[in-house]
mmCIF file of C-alpha atoms in Angstrom:
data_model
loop_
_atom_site.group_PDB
_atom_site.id
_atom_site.type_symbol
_atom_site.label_atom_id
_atom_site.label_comp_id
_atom_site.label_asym_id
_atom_site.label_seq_id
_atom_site.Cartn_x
_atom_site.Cartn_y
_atom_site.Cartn_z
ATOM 1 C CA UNK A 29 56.872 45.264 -22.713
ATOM 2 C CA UNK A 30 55.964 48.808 -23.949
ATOM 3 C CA UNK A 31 55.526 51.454 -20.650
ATOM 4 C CA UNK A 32 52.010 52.541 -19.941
ATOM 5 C CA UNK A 33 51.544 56.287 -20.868
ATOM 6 C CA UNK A 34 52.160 58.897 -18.340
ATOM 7 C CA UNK A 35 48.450 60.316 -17.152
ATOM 8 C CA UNK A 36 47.641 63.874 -18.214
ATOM 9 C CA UNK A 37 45.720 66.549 -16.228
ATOM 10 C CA UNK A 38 43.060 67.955 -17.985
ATOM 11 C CA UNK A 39 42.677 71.566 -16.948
ATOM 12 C CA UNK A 40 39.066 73.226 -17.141
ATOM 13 C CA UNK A 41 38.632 76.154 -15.582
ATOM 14 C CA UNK A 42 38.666 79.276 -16.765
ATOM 15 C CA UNK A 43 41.426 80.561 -18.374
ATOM 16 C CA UNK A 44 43.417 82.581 -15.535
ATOM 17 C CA UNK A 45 42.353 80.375 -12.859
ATOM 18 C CA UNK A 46 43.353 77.274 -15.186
ATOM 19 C CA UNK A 47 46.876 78.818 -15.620
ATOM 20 C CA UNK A 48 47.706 79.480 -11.919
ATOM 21 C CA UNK A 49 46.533 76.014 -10.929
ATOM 22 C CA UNK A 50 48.927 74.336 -14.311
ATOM 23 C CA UNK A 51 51.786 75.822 -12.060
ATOM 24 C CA UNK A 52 50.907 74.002 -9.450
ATOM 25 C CA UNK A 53 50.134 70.530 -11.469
ATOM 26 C CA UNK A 54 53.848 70.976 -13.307
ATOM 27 C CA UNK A 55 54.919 71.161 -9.559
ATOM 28 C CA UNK A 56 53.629 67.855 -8.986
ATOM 29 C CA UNK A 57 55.680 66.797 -12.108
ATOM 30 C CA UNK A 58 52.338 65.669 -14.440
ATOM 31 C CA UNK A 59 51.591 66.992 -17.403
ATOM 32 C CA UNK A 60 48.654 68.819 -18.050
ATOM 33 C CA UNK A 61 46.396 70.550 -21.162
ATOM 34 C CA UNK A 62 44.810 73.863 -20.162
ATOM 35 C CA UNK A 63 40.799 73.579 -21.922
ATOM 36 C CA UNK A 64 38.693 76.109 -20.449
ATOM 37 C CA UNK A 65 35.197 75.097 -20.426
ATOM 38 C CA UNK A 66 34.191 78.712 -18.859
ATOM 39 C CA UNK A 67 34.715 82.314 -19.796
ATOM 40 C CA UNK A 68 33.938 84.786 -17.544
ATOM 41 C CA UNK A 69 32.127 87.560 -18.197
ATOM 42 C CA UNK A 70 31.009 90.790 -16.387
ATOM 43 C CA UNK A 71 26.893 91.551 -16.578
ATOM 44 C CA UNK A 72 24.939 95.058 -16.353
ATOM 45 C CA UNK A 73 24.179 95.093 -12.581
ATOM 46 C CA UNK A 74 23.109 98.137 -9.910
ATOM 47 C CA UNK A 75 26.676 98.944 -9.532
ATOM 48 C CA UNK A 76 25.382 102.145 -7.201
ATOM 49 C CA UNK A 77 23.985 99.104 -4.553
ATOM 50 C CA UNK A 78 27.295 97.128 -4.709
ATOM 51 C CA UNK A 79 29.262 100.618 -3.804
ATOM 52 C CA UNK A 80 27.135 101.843 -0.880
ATOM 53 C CA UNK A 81 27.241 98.263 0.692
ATOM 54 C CA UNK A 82 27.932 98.377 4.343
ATOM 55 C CA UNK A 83 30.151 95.134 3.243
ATOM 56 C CA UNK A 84 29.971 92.477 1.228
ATOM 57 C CA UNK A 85 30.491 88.787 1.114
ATOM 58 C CA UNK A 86 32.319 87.211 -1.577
ATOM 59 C CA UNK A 87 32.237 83.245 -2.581
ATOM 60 C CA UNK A 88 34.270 83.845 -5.169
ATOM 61 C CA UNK A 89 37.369 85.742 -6.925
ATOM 62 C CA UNK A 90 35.268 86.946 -9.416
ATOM 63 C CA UNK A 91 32.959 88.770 -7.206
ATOM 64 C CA UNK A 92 35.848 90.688 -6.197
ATOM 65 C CA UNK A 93 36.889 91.364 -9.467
ATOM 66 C CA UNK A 94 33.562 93.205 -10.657
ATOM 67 C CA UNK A 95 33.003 94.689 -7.397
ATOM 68 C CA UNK A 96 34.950 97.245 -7.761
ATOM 69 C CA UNK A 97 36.801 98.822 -4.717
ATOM 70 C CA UNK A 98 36.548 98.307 -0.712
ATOM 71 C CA UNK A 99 37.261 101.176 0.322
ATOM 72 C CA UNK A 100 38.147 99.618 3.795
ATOM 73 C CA UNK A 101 34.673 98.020 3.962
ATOM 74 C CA UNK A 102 34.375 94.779 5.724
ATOM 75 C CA UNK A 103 34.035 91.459 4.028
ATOM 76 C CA UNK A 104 33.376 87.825 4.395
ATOM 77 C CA UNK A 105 35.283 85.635 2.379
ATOM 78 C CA UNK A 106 34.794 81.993 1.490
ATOM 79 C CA UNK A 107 38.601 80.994 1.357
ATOM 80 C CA UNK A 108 42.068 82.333 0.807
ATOM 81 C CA UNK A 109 42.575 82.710 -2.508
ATOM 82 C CA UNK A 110 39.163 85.310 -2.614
ATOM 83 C CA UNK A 111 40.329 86.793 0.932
ATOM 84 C CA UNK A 112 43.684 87.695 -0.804
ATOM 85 C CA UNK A 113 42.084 89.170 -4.146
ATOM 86 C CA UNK A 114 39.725 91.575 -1.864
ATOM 87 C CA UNK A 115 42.430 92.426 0.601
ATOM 88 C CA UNK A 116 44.393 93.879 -2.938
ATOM 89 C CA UNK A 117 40.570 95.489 -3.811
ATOM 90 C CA UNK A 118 41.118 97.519 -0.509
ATOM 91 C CA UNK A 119 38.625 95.392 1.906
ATOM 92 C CA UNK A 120 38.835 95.162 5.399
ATOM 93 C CA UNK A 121 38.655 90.953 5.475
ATOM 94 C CA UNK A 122 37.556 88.208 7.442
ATOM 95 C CA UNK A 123 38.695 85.009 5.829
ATOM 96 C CA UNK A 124 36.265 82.414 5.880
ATOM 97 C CA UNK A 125 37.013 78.287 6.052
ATOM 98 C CA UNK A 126 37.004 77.133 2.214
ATOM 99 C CA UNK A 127 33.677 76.506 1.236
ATOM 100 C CA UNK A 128 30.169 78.320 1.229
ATOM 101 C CA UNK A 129 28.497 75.849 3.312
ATOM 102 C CA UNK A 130 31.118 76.125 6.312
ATOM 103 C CA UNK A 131 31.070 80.060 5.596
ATOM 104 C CA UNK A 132 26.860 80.592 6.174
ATOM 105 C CA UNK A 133 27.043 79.748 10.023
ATOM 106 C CA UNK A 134 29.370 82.582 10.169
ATOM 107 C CA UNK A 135 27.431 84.728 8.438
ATOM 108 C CA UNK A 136 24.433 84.769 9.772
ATOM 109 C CA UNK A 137 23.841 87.582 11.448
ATOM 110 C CA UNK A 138 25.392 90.177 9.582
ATOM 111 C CA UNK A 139 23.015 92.865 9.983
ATOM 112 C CA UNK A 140 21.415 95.120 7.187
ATOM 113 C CA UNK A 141 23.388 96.604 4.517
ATOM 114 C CA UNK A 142 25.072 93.872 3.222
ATOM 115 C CA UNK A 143 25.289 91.832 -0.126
ATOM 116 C CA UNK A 144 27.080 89.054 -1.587
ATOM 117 C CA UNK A 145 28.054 89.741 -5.508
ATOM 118 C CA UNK A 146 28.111 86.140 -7.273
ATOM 119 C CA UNK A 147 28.024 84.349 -10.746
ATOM 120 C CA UNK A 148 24.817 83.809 -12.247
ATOM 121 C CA UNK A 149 25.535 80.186 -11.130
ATOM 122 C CA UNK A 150 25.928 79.481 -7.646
ATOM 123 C CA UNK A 151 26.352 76.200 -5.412
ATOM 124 C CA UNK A 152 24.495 77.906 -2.250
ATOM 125 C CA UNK A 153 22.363 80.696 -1.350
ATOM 126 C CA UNK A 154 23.941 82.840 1.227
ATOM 127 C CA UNK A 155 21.818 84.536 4.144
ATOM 128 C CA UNK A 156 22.460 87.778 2.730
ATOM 129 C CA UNK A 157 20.942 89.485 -0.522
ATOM 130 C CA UNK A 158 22.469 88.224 -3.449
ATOM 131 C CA UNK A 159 23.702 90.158 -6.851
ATOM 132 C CA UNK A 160 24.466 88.933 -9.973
ATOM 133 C CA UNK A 161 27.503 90.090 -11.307
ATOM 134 C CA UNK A 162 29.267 88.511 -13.434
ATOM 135 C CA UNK A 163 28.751 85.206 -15.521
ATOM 136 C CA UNK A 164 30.300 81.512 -16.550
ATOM 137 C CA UNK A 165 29.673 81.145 -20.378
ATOM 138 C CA UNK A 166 30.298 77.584 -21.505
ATOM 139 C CA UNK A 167 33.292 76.922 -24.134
ATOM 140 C CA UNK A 168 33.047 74.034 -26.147
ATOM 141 C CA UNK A 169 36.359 71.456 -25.595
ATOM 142 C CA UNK A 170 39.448 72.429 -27.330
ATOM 143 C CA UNK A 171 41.113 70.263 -30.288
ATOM 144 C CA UNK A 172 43.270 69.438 -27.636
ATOM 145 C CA UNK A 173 41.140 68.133 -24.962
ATOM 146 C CA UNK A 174 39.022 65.945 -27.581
ATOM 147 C CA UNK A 175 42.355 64.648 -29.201
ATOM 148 C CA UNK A 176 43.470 63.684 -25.440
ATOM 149 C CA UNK A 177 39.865 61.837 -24.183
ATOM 150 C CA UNK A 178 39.989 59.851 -27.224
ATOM 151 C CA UNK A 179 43.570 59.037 -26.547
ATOM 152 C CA UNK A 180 45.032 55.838 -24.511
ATOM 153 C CA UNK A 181 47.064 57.934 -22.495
ATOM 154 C CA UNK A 182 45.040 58.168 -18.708
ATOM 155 C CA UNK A 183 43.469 61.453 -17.997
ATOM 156 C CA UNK A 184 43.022 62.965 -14.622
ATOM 157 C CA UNK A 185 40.101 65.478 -14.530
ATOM 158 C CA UNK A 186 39.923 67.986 -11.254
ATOM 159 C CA UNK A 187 36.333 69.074 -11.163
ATOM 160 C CA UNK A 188 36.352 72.706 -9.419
ATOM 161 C CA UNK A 189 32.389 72.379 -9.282
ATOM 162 C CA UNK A 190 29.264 70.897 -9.667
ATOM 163 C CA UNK A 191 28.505 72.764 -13.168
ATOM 164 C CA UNK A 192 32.085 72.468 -14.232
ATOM 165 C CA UNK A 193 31.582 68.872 -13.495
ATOM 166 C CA UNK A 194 28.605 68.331 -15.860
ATOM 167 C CA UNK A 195 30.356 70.200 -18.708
ATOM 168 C CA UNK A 196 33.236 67.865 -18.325
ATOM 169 C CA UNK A 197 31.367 64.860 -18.380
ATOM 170 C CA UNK A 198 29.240 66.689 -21.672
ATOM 171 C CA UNK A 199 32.556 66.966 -23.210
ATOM 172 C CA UNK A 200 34.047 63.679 -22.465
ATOM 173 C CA UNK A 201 30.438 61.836 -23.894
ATOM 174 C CA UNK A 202 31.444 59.749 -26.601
ATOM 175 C CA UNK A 203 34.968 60.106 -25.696
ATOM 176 C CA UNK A 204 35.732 57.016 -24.347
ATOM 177 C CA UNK A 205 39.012 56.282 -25.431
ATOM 178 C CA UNK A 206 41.015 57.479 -22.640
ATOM 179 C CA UNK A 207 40.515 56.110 -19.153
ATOM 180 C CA UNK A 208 39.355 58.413 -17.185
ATOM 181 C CA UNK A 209 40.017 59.560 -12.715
ATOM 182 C CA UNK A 210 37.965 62.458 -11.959
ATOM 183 C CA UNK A 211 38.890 64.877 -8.703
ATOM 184 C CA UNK A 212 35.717 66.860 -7.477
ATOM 185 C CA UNK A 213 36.287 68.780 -5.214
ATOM 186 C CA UNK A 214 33.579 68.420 -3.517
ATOM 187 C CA UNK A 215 30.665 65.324 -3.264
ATOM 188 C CA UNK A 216 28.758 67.490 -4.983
ATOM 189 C CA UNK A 217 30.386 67.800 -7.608
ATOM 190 C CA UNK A 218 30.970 64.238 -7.935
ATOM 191 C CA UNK A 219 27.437 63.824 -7.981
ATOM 192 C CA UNK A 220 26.734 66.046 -10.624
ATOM 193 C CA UNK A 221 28.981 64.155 -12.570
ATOM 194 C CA UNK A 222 27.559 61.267 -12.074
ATOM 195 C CA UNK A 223 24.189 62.062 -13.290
ATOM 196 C CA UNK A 224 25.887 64.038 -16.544
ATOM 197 C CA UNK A 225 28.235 60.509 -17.349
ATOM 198 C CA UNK A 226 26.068 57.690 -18.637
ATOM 199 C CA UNK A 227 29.220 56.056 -20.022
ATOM 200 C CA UNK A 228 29.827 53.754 -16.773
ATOM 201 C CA UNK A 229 31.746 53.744 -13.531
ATOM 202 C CA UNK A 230 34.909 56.042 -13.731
ATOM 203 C CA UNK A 231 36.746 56.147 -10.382
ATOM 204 C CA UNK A 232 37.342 59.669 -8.204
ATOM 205 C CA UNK A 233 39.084 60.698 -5.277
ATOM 206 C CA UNK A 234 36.892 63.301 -3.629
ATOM 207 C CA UNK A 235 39.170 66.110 -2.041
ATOM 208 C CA UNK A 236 39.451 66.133 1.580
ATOM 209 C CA UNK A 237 38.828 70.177 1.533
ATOM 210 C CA UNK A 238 37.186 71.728 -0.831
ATOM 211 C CA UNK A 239 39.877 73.953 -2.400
ATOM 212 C CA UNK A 240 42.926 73.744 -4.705
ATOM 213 C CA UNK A 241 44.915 72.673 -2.389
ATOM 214 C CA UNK A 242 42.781 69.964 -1.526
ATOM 215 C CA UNK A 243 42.166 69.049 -5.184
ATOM 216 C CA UNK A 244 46.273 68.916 -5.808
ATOM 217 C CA UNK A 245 46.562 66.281 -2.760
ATOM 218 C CA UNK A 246 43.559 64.027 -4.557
ATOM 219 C CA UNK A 247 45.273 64.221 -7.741
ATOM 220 C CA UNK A 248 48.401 63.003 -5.824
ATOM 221 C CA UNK A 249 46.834 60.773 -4.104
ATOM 222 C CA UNK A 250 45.635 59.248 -7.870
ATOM 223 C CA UNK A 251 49.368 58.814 -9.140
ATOM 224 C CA UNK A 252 50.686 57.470 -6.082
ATOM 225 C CA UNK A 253 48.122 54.985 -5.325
ATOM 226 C CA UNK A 254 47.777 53.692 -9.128
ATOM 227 C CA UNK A 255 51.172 52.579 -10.073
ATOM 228 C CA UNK A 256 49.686 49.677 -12.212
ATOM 229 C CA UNK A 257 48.002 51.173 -16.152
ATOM 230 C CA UNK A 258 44.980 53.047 -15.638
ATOM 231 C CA UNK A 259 41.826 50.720 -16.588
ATOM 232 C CA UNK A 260 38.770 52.288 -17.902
ATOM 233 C CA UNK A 261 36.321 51.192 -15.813
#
């Protein structure tokens, strides 16, 4: 009897991002194809209100990265990963618990002068004045990725958030070859797959925090628990 084939992560994100988080999918001892669905891009914004901040608040690497420097200005930061890119930028950091929503109550009552530099598509609105900075262009899927969703080997797909979500499920449409797991990381994000995939029921493991980390133990949590072939359904 021939072996089932090994499942493949399929790897989204943006390029960089998708790259550091490969690493940690080879670690796991998968295999994985990088496909960014997003490019990130820098837009024309009042850089001269983003300098004189009084601090800033940052739900994302990227709003560090066209921030430009802290100049030991405070700032709240939704998770690790952004609390160590602004640290490097030269901010004063308070590291917040992982995701937006857990971040607002701490937020609050920050006080005039501050402003939260984000992607021209965000999850949440923060209470403090929000900038666009930079933006997520859509890619179209890879070669690659089509060849693999209209494979037979399985396909895991981590789903970093709700609008990455819906372009994965756009690019999987009329795929159906491969059976499909989906990791959100979040239940948004499962939801907004759900609405984008009119294909049928695909099975997900939601992670238990909404981070990389988190994501990593769901995807775990996928080849452990599914030892039999992946169905489809």
């Amino acid at each position: 009897m021939q072996e089932p084939a090994a499942p493949v992560v399929l790897i989204t994100r943006p390029e960089a991002a998708a790259r550091r988080f490969a690493a940690q999918v080879e670690a796991l001892g998968l295999r994985h194809v990088i496909a960014p669905l997003l490019r990130i891009v820098g837009v024309p914004h009042d850089t001269a209100a983003v300098r004189d901040a009084n601090g800033l608040v940052f739900t994302s690497e990227n709003g560090v990265r066209f921030a430009g420097p802290g100049r030991g200005r405070p700032a709240w930061c939704v998770g690790p990963r952004t609390a160590e890119q602004a640290r490097k930028a030269g901010y004063d950091v308070r590291e917040g618990p992982g995701d937006a929503a857990r971040l607002i109550p701490l937020i609050d009552d920050l006080g005039p002068g501050w402003l939260h530099p984000h992607g021209a598509h965000v999850a949440a609105r923060l209470p403090a004045p929000g900038m666009v900075v930079y933006d997520q262009l859509p890619l179209p899927p890879s070669p690659e990725a089509l060849a693999l969703l209209q494979g037979t080997a399985p396909v895991i797909l981590p789903l970093f958030s709700p609008r990455s979500a819906r372009l994965a499920a756009e690019a999987a449409r009329g795929s159906p070859g491969a059976p499909l797991r989906i990791v959100p990381i979040s239940a948004a994000a499962e939801a907004a797959w759900r609405v984008a995939w009119p294909e049928g029921a695909v099975r997900s493991v939601v992670a238990d925090q909404p981070d990389a980390q988190g994501i990593l133990r769901a995807i775990r949590a996928v080849t452990d628990t599914e030892r039999e072939p992946f169905s489809a359904g």
